[in-house]
Coordinates of C-alpha atoms in Angstrom, one line a residue:
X1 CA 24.0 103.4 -170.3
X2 CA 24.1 104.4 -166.5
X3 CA 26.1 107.6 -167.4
X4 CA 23.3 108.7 -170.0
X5 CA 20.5 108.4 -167.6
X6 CA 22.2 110.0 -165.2
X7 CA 22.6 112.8 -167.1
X8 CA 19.5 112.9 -169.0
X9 CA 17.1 113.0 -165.5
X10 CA 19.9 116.1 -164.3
X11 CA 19.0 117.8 -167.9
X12 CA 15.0 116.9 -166.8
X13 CA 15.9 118.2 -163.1
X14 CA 17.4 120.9 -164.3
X15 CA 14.3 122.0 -166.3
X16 CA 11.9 121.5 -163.6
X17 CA 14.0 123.6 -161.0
X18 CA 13.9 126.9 -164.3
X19 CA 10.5 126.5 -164.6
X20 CA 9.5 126.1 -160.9
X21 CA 11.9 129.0 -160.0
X22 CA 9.9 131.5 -162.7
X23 CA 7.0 131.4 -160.7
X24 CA 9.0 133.3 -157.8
X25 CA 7.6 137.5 -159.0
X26 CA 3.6 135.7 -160.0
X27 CA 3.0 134.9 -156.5
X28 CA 5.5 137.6 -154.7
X29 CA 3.6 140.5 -156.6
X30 CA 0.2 139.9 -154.5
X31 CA 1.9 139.9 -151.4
X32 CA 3.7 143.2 -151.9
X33 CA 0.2 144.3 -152.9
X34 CA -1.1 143.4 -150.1
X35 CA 1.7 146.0 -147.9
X36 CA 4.2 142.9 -147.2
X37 CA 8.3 143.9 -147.7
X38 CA 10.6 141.6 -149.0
X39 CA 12.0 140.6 -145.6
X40 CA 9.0 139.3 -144.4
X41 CA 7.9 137.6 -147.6
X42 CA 10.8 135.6 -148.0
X43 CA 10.8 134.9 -144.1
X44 CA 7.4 133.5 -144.9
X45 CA 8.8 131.5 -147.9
X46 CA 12.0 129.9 -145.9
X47 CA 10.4 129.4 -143.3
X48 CA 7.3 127.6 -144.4
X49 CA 9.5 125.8 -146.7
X50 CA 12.0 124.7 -143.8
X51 CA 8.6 122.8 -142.0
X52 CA 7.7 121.7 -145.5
X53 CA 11.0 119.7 -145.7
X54 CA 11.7 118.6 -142.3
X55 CA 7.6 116.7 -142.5
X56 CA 8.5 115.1 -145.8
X57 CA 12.6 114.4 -144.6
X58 CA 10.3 112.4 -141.6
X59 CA 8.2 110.8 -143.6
X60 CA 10.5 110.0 -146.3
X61 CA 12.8 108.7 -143.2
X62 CA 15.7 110.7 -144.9
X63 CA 18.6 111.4 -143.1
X64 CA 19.4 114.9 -141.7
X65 CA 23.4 114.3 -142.5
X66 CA 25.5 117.3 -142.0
X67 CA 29.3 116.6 -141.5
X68 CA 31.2 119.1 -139.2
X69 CA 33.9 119.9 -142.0
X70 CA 31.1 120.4 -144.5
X71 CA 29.3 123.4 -141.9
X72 CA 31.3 126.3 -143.3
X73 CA 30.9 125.9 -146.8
X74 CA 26.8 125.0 -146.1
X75 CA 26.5 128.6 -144.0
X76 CA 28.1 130.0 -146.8
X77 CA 26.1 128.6 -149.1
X78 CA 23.1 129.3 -148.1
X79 CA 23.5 132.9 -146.8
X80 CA 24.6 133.0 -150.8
X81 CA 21.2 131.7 -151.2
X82 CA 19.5 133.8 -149.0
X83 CA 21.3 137.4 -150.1
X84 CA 20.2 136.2 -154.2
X85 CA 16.3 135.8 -152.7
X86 CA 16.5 138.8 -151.2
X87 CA 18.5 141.2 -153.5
X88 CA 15.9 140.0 -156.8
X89 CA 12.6 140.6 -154.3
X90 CA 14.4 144.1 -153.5
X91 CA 15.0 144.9 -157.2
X92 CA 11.0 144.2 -157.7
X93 CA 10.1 147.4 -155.8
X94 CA 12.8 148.9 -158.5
X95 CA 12.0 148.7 -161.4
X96 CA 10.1 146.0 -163.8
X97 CA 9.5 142.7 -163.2
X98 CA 10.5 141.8 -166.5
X99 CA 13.6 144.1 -166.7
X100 CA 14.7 142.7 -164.0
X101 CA 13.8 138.7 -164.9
X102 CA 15.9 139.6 -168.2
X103 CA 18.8 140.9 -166.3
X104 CA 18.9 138.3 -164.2
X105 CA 19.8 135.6 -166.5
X106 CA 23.2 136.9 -166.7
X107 CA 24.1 134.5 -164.0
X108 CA 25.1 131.5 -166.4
X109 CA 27.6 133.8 -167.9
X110 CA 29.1 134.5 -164.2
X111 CA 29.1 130.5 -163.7
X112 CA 30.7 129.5 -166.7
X113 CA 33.8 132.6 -166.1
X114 CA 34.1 131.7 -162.5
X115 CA 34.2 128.0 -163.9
X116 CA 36.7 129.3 -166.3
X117 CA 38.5 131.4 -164.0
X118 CA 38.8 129.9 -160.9
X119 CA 39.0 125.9 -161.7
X120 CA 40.0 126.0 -165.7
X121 CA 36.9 124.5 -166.9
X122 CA 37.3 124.9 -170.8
X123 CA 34.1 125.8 -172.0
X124 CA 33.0 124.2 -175.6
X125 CA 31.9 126.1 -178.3
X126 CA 28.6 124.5 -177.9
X127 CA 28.3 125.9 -174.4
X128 CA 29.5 129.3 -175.8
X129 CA 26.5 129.3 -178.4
X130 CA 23.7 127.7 -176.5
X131 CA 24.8 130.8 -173.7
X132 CA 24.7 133.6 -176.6
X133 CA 21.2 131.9 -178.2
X134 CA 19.9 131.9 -174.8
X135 CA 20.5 135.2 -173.9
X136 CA 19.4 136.5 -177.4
X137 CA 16.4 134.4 -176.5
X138 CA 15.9 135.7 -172.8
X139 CA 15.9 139.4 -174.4
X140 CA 13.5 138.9 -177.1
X141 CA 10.9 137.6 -174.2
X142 CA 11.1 140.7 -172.0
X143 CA 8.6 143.3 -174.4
X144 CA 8.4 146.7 -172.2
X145 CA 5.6 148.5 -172.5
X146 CA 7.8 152.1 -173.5
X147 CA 7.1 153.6 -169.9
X148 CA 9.7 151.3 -167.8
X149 CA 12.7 152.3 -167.2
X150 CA 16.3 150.8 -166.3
X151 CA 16.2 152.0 -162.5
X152 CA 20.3 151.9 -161.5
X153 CA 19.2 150.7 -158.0
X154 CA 17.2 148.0 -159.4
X155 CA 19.9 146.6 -161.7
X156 CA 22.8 146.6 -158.9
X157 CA 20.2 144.8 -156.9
X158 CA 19.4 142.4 -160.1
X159 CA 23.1 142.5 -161.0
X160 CA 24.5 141.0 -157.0
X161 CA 21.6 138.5 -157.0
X162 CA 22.8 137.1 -159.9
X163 CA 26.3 137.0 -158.8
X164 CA 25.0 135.5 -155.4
X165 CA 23.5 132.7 -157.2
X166 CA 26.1 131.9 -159.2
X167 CA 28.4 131.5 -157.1
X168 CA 25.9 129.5 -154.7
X169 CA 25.9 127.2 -157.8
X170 CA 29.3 126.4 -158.3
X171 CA 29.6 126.2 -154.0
X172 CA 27.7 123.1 -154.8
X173 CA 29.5 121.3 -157.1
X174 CA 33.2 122.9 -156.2
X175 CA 32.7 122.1 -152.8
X176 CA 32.4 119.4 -149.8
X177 CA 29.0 119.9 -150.6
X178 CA 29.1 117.9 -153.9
X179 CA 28.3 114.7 -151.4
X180 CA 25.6 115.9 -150.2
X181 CA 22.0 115.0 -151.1
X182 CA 20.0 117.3 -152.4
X183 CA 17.0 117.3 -149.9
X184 CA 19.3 117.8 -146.7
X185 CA 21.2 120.4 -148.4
X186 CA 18.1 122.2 -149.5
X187 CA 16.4 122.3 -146.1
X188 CA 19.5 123.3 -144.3
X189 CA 19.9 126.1 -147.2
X190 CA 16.8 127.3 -146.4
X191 CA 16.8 126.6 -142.5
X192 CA 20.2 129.1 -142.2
X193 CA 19.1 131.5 -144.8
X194 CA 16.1 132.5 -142.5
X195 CA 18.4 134.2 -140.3
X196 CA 19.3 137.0 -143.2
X197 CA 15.4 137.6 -143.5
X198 CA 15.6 137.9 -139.5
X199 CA 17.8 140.5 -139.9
X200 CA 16.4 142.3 -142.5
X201 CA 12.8 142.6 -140.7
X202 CA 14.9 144.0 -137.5
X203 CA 16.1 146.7 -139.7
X204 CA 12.4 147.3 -142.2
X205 CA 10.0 145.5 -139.7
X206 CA 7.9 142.6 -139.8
X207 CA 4.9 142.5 -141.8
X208 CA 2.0 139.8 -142.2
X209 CA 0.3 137.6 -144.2
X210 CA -3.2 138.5 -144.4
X211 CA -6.3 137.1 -146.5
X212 CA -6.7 133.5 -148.1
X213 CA -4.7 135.0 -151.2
X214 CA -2.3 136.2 -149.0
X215 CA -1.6 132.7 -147.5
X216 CA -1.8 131.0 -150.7
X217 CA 1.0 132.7 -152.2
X218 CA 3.0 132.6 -149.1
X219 CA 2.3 128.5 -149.5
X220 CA 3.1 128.2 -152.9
X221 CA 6.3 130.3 -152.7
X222 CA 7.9 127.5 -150.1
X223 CA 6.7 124.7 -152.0
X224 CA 7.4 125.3 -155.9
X225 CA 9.9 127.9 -156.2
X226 CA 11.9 126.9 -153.4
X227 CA 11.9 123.7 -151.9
X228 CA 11.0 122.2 -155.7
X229 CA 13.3 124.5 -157.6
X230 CA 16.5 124.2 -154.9
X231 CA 15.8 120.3 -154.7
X232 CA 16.0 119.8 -158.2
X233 CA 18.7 122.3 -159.2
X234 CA 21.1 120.4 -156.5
X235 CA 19.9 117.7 -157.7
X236 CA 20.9 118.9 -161.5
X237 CA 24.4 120.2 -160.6
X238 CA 25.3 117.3 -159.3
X239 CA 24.6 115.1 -162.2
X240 CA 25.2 117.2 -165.1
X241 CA 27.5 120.2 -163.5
X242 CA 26.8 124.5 -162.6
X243 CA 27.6 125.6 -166.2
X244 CA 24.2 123.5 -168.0
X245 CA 22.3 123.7 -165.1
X246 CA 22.8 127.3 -165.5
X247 CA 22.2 127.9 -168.9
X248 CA 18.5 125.6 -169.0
X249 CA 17.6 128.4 -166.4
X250 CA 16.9 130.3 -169.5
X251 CA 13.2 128.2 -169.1
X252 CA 12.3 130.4 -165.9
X253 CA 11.8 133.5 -168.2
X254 CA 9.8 131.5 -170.5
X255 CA 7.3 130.2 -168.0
X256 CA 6.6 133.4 -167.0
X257 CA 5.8 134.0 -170.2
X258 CA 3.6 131.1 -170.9
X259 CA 1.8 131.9 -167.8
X260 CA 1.1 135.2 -168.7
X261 CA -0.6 134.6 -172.1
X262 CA -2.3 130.8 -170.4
X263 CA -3.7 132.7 -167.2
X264 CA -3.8 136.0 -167.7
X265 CA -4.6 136.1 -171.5
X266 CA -1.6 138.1 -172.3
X267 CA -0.9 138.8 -176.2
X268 CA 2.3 136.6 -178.0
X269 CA 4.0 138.8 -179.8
X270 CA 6.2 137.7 -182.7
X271 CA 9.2 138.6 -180.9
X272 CA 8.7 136.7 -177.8
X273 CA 7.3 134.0 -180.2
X274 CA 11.5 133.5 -181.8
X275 CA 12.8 134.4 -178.3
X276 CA 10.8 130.6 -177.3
X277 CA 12.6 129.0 -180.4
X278 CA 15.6 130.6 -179.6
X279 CA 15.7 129.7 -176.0
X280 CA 14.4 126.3 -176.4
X281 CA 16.9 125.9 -179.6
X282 CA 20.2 126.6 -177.2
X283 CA 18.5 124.3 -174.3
X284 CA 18.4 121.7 -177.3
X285 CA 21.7 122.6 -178.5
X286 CA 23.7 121.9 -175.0
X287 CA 21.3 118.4 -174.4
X288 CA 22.2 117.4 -177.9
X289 CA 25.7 118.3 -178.0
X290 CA 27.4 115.4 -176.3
X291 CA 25.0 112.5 -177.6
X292 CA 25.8 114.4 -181.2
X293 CA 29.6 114.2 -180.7
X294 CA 29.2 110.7 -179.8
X295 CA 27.9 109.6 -182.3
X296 CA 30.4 111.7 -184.8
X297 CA 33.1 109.9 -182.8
X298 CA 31.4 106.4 -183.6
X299 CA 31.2 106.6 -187.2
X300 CA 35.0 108.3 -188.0
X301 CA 36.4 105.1 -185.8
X302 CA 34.0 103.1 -188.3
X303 CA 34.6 104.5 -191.5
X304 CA 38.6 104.1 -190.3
X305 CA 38.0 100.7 -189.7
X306 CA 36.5 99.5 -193.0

């Protein structure tokens, strides 16, 4: 009974960190409007989220464990991290924020090969499907207008993110860092990854936040999408594993989506409307799959008995 809830709030975990995480280009957008480059919006968003975590570590009285031996593979990590941030707010001065939401969801595909590859993880045909609906899904969401283009800069940019935070993903559960709680682990992912942003505004300059909307987005960037979305998605690996955490990323696209037609009265189309089903189908599918077999399992050893 343990193992089931166990997995069932990393399934819920896992769906909170998609949908927190598809918030990240609805409150980047006004910044870049504002004259802000991606250096010194994500600078903004790691760093406001580092003090956001180290407050509520304090006040939570939660430990700030970091073993020496597990140091390497946390810098790693979260320069990983960092480098995905980066790259996808790069690719938004690029091309399409849609394009480039669609392409990005090719990272549960990298997880599960490098799963495959790497450590001989045999992937089910369940996990196969729910992969194939949800990318099926994730392409029937993005409607382009006819005008956008596939920029080749953008995707490359789209393309390394993707592999960045895949590989990020499996760190976590491959890794030393499998022990690791996912609060600490998520503040120190953020609290290193600053120093790429550092870099990056030494190169393309520093540039403020200005006006309450300004501030607002910068806020809401370091709460939800990061310290929210990281939190939980540690927080799912570790309970249900990289590949399904992966694939119920396939929500992020679809809360973009739902925030466009809630908030900004966007029109549903009919394709976006069987891109949902087939998105939320494949997320049902892989949640399903392993109560389902159990229960298969249950009534051939029954029907063997009698």
């Amino acid at each position: 009974m343990r193992q089931i809830s166990n997995r069932t709030k990393g399934y819920a975990c896992a769906a909170i960190a998609a949908c927190t995480y598809g918030i990240n280009p609805l409150l980047a957008l006004p910044l870049y409007a504002e004259g802000m480059n991606a250096d010194s919006v994500l600078f903004f968003r790691y760093g406001f989220a580092t003090v956001m975590l180290w407050v509520i570590m304090h006040a939570m009285r939660k430990p700030f464990s970091l073993q020496r031996r597990q140091l390497p593979a946390m810098t790693i990590a979260a320069i990983l991290m960092a480098l995905s941030s980066l790259l996808l707010f790069e690719a938004y001065n690029h091309m399409d924020v849609g394009i480039a939401s669609t392409l990005l969801f090719v990272y549960p595909v990298m997880v599960a090969l490098i799963n495959t590859i790497f450590y001989r993880e045999r992937l089910s045909a369940v996990t196969i499907s729910a992969i194939a609906m949800a990318t099926a899904g994730i392409m029937l969401l993005y409607r382009g207008d006819g005008t956008a283009t596939l920029s080749v800069t953008g995707t490359v940019l789209v393309m390394l993110s993707a592999l960045s935070y895949a590989v990020y993903m499996v760190a976590v559960n491959r890794t030393s860092l499998c022990r690791m709680d996912s609060m600490p682990m998520t503040f120190y992912s953020v609290a290193i990854g600053i120093a790429v942003f550092v870099a990056g505004m030494a190169w393309h300059g520093f540039t403020p936040v200005t006006g309450t909307l300004g501030w607002t987005c910068a806020l809401s960037l370091a709460l939800f999408p990061t310290i929210v979305s990281l939190i939980a998605m540690v927080a799912a690996i570790h309970k249900i594993g990289s590949t399904p955490t992966a694939i119920l990323g396939a929500l992020e696209p679809v809360t973009a989506l739902v925030i466009g037609v809630c908030v900004f009265g966007e029109h549903l189309s009919l394709g976006a409307c069987i891109g949902i089903v087939l998105v939320v189908g494949s997320v049902t599918m892989l949640i399903a799959a392993r109560p389902a077999a159990r229960l298969v399992k249950q009534f051939i050893h029954s029907r063997r008995r009698h």
